[in-house]
Short mmCIF file of C-alpha atoms in Angstrom, two decimals:
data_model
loop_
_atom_site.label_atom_id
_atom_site.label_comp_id
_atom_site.label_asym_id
_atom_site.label_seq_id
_atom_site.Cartn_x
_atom_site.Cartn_y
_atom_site.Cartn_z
CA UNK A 8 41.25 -20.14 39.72
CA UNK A 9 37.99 -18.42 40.32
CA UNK A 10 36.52 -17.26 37.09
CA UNK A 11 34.61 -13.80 37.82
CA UNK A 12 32.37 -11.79 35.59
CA UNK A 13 31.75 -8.08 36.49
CA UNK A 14 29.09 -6.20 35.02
CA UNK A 15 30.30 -3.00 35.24
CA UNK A 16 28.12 0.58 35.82
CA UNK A 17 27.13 2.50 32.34
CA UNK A 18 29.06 5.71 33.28
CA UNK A 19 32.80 6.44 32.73
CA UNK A 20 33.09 8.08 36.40
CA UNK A 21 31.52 5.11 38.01
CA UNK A 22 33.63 2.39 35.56
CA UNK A 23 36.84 4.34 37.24
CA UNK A 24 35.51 4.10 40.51
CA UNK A 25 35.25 0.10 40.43
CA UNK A 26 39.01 0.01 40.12
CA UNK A 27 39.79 -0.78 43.36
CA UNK A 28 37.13 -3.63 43.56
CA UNK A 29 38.65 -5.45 40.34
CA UNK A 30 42.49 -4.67 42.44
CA UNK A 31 40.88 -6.89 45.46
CA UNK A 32 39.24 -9.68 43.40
CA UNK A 33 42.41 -9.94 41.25
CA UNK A 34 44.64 -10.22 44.10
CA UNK A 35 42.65 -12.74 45.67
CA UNK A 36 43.63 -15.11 42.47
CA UNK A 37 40.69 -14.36 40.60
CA UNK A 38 40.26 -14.00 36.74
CA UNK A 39 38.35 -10.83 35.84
CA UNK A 40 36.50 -10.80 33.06
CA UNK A 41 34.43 -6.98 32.57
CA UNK A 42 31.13 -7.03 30.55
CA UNK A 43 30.74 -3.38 29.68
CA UNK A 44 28.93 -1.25 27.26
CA UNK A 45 30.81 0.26 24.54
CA UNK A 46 31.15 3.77 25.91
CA UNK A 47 33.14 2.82 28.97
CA UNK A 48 34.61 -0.41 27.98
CA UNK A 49 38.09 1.66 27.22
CA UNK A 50 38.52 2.49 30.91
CA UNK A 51 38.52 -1.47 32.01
CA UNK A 52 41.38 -1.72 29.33
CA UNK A 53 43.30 1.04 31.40
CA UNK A 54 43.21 -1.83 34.19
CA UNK A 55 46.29 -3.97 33.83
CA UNK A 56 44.31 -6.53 36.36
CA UNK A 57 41.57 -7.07 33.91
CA UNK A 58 42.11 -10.32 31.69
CA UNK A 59 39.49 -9.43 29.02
CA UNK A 60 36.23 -6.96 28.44
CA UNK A 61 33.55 -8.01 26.76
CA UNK A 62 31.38 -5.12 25.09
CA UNK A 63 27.48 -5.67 25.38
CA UNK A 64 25.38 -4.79 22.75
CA UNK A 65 22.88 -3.34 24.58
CA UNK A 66 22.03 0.03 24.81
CA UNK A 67 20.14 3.05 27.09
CA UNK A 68 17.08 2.02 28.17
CA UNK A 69 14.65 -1.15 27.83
CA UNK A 70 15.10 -4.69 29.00
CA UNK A 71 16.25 -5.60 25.75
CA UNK A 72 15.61 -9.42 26.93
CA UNK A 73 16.54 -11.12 23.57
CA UNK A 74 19.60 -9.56 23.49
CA UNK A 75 20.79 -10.73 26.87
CA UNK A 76 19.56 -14.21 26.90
CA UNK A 77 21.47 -14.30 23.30
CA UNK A 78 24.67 -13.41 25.40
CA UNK A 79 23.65 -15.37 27.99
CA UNK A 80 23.85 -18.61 26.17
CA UNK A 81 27.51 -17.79 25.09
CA UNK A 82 28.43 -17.17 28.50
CA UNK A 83 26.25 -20.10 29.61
CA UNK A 84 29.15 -22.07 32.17
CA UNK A 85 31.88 -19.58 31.97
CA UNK A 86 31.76 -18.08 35.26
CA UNK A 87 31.84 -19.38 38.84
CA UNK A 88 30.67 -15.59 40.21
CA UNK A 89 29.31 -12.93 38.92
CA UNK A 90 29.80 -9.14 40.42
CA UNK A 91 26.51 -6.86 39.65
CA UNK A 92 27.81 -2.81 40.07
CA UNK A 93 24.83 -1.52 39.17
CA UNK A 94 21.46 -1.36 41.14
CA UNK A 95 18.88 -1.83 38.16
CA UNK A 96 17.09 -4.86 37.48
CA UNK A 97 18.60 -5.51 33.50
CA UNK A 98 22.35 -5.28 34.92
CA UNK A 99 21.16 -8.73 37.06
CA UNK A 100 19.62 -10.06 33.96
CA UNK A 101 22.51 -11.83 32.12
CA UNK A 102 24.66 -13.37 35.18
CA UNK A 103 20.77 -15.10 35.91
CA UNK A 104 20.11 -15.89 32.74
CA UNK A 105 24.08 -17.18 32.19
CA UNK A 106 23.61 -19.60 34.96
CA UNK A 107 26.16 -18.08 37.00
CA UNK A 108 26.15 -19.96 40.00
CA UNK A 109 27.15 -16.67 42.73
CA UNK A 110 25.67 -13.26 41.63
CA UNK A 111 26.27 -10.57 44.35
CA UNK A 112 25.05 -7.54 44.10
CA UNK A 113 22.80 -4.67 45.98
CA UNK A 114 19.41 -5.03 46.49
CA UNK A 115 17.32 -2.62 44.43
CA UNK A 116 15.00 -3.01 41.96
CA UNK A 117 12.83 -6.09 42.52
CA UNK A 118 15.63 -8.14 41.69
CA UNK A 119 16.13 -10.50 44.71
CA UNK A 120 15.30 -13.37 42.86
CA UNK A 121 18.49 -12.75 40.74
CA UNK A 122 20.91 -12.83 43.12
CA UNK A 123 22.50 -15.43 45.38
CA UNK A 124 24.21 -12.73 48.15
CA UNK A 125 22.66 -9.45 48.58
CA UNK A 126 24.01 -6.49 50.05
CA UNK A 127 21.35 -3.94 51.75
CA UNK A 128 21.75 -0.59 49.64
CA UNK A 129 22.17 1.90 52.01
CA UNK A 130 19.69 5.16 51.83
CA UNK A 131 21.06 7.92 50.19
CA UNK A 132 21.78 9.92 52.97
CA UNK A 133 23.94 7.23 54.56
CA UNK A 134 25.41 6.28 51.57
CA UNK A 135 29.44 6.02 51.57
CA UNK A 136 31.69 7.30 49.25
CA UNK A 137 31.28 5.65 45.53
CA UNK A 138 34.69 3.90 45.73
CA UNK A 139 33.76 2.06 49.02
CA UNK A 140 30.61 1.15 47.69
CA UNK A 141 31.77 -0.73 45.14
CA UNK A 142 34.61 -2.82 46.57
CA UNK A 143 32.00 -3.43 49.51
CA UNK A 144 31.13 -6.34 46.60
CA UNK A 145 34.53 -8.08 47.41
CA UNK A 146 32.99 -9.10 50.71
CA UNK A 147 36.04 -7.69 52.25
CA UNK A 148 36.05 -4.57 55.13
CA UNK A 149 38.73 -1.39 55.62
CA UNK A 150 37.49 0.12 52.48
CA UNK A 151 38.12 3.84 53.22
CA UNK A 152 42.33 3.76 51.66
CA UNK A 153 40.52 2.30 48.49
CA UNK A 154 41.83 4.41 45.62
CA UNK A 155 41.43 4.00 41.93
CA UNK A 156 44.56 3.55 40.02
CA UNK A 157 45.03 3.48 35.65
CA UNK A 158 47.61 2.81 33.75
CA UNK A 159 48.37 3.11 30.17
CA UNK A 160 51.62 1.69 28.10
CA UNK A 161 53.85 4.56 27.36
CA UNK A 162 54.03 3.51 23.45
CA UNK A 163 50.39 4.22 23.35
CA UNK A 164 50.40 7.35 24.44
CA UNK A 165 52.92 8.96 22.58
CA UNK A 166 51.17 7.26 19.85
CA UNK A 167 47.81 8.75 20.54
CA UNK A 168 50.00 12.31 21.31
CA UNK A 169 51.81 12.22 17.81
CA UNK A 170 48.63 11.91 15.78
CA UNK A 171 46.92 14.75 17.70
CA UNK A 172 49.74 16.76 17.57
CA UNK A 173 50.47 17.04 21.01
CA UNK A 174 53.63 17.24 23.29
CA UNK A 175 53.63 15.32 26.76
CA UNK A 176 53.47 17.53 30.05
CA UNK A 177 53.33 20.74 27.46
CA UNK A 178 49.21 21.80 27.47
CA UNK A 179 46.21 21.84 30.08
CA UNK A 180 43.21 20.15 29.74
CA UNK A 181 39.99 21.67 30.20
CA UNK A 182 36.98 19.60 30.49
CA UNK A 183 33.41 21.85 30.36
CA UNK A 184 31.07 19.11 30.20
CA UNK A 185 28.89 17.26 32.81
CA UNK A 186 26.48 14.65 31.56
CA UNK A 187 24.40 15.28 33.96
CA UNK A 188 23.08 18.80 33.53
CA UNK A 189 24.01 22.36 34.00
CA UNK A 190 24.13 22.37 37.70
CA UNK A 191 27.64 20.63 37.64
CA UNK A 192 28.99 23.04 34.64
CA UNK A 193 31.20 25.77 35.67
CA UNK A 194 30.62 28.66 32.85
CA UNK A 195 31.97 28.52 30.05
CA UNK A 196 32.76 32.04 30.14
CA UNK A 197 34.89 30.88 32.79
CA UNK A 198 36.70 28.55 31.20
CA UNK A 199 37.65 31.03 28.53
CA UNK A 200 38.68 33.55 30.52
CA UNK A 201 41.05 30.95 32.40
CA UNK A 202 42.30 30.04 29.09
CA UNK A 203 43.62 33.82 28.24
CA UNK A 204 45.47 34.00 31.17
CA UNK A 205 47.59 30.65 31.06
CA UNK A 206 51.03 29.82 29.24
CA UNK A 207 50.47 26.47 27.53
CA UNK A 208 48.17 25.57 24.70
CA UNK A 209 44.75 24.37 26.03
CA UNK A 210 43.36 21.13 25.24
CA UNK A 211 39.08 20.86 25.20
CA UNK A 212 37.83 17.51 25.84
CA UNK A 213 34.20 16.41 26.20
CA UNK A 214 31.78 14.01 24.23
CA UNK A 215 29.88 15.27 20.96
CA UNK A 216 27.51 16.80 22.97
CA UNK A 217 29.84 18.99 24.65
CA UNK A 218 31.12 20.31 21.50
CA UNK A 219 28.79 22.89 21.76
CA UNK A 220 30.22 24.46 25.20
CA UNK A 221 33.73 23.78 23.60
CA UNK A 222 32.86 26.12 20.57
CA UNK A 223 31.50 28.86 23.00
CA UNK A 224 35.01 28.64 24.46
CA UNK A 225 36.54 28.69 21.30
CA UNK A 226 35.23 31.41 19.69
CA UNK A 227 35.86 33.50 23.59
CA UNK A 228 39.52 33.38 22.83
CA UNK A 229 39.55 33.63 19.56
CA UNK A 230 43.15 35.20 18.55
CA UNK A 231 44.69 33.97 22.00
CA UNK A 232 48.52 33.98 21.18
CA UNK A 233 48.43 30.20 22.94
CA UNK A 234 46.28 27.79 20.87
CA UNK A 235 43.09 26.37 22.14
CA UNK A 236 42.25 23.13 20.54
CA UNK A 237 38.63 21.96 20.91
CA UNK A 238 38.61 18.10 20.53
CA UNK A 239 35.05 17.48 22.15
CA UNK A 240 33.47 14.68 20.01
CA UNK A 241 36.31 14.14 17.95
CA UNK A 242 38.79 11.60 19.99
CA UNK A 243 38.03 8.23 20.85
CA UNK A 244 37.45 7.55 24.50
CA UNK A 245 40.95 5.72 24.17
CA UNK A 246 42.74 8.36 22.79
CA UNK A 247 41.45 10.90 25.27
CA UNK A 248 42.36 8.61 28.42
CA UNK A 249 45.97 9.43 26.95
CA UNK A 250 45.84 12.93 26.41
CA UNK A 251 44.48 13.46 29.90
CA UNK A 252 47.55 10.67 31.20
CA UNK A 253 49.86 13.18 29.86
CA UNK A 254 48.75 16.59 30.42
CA UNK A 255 49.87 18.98 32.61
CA UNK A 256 47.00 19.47 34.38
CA UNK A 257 43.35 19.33 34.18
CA UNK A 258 40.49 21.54 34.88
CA UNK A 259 36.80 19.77 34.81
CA UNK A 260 33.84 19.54 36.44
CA UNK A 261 32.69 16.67 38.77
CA UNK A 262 32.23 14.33 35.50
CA UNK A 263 33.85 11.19 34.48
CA UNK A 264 36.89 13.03 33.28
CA UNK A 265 37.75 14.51 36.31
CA UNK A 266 37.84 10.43 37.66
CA UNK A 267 40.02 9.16 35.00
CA UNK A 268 42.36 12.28 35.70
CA UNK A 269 42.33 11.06 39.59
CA UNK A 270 42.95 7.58 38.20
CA UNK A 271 45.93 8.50 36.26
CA UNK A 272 47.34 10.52 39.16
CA UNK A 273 47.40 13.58 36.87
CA UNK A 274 47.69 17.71 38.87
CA UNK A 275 43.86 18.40 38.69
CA UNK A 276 41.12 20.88 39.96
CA UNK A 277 37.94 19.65 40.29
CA UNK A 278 35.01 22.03 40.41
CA UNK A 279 31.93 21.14 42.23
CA UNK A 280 28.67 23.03 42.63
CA UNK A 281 25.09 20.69 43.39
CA UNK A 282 27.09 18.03 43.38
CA UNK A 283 29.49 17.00 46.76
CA UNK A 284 33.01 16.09 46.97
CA UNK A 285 31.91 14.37 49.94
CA UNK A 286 30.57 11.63 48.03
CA UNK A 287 32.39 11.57 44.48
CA UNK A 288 35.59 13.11 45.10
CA UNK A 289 38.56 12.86 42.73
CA UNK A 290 41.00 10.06 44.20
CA UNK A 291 43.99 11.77 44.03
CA UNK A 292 47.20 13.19 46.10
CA UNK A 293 47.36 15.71 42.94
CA UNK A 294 43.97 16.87 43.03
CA UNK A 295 42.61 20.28 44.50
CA UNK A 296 38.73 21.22 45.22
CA UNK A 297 36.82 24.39 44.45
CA UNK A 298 33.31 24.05 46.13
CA UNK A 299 31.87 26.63 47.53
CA UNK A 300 30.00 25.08 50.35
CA UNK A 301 32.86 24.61 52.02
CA UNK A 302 34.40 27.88 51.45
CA UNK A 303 34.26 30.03 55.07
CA UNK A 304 34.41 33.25 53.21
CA UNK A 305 31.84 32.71 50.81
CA UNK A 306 28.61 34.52 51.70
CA UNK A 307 25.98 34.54 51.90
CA UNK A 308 26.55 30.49 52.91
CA UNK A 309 25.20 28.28 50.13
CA UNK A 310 22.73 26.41 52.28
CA UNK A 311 21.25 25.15 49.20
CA UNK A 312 24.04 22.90 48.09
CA UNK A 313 24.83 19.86 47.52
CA UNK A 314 20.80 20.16 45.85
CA UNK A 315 22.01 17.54 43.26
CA UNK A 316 19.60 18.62 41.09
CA UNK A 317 20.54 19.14 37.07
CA UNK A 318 19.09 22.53 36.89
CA UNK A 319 19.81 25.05 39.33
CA UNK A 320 16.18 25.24 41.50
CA UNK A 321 17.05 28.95 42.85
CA UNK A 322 17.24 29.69 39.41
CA UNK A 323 21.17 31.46 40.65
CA UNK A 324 23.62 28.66 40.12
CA UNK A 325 26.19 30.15 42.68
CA UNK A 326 27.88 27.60 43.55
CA UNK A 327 29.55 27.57 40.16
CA UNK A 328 28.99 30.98 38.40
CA UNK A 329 30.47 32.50 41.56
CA UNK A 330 33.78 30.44 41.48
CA UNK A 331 36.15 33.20 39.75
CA UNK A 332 38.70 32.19 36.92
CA UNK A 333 41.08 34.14 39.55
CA UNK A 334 40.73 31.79 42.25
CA UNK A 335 41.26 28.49 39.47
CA UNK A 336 44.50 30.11 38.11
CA UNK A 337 45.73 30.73 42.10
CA UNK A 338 45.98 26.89 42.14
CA UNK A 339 47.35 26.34 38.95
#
């Protein structure tokens, strides 16, 4: 059995999106082993195919060499091949250092030397979807079905649902946040005024520092009849990958949340402004897009977009303030 290490991206969306990669190498007979950092390490253990995650201790930024040649001597004849998602020159690091005799990854980076097979990273323009770009690392071709699929035991979920006080398939999910920056954040103003007009109890999700947008939400419905519970910052990654599994349905930005919704094969609406659904779209039979860009009656037409910029250039942000609550709640 081919023993396989894959280093997997830094962000939950991208983690989500390697799914289908892991699906490929595991049905070929091979035994996946993730290195991850601690942030989206619980996604790989939503991935039945996925023997064992290691969490780095490494964190943003630097080369942090020590630390990875530490690591490197534990993993030091482990592996027969190594799987490099990301482009930068640390992720490539370890698997060198490890000795791991087949490293594939993209070329980026001034890291040639570090791999064994290289794959030409394709401009951004020509770029294909994120999903396809990853399992592109199997080696294999007919990429385009490639959807990412999670799974979660049902014990630990109702676990996770009794602690928070929660009833399965009985509250939506909103999640405000994108890491990224305000050009992906539909207003929060928004969000509230969604929240007034639905029948279930609302569910905010987001990291710490989205608790801030949550609050601004919170304190918008303040004496709603239906309660809003802000839990930004104050769930586990773990446990939230089970409230979203059993929500109703979700309502998020283009973030990592709306990919773990898509993974789960949860009702979602996905809201999109400088970013494109072209290129990141939620996976998913069950999910619905609201982007302007490709609305016909929108005008005037939002040339502008997809600017995938963090702030707004135009200084206007249409392409999310001008998505109405009205038009969310007609899909819901």
């Amino acid at each position: 059995m081919t023993r396989s290490l894959v280093i997997a991206p830094q962000w939950i969306g991208d983690a989500v999106m390697t799914e289908p990669l892991l699906r490929r190498l595991y049905a070929r007979g091979e035994r996946l082993v993730v290195g991850a950092l601690p942030w989206v390490a619980p996604v790989y253990r939503a991935m039945p195919q996925v023997a064992q995650v290691i969490e780095f201790p490494f964190s943003h930024g630097g080369l942090q060499f020590r630390e990875r040649q530490r690591l490197a001597r534990q993993l030091d004849a482990q592996f027969d091949v190594a799987y490099i998602c990301p482009n930068s020159l640390k992720s490539a690091l370890l698997p060198f250092l490890a000795r791991i005799p087949r490293r594939i990854g993209y070329l980026g980076e001034a890291r040639v030397g570090l791999l064994t097979h290289r794959l030409k990273n394709p401009p951004k323009s020509q770029r294909p979807p994120m999903v396809a770009f990853y399992s592109a690392l199997s080696g294999e071709t007919d990429l385009a079905s490639d959807r990412p699929h999670l799974h979660l035991a049902v014990a630990e979920v109702e676990a996770v649902l009794h602690d928070l006080g929660l009833q399965r398939h009985a509250y939506y999910v909103f999640a405000p946040g994108a890491e990224f920056g305000p050009a992906k954040r539909w207003p929060t103003r928004h969000f509230a005024a969604l929240a007034r007009q639905l029948k279930l109890p609302v569910v905010l999700l987001g990291s710490a520092k989205d608790s801030a947008l949550c609050d601004d939400i919170l304190q918008a419905v303040a004496g709603l009849q239906n309660p809003v519970l802000n839990l930004a910052g104050k769930t586990t990654l773990a446990q939230a990958l089970s409230v979203i599994e059993a929500s109703q349905c979700i309502v998020s930005n283009d973030s990592g949340l709306m990919h773990v919704a898509a993974g789960f094969a949860v009702p979602q609406i996905a809201l999109f402004g400088s970013s494109s659904p072209l290129h990141t779209p939620p996976l998913n039979d069950k999910a619905q897009v609201l982007w302007l860009k490709q609305s016909p009656n929108y005008r005037p037409a939002l040339d502008c977009a997809p600017c995938f910029e963090r702030v707004c250039p135009l200084g206007h942000t249409r392409c999310l303030n001008d998505i109405q609550p009205q038009d969310v709640l007609r899909l819901l």
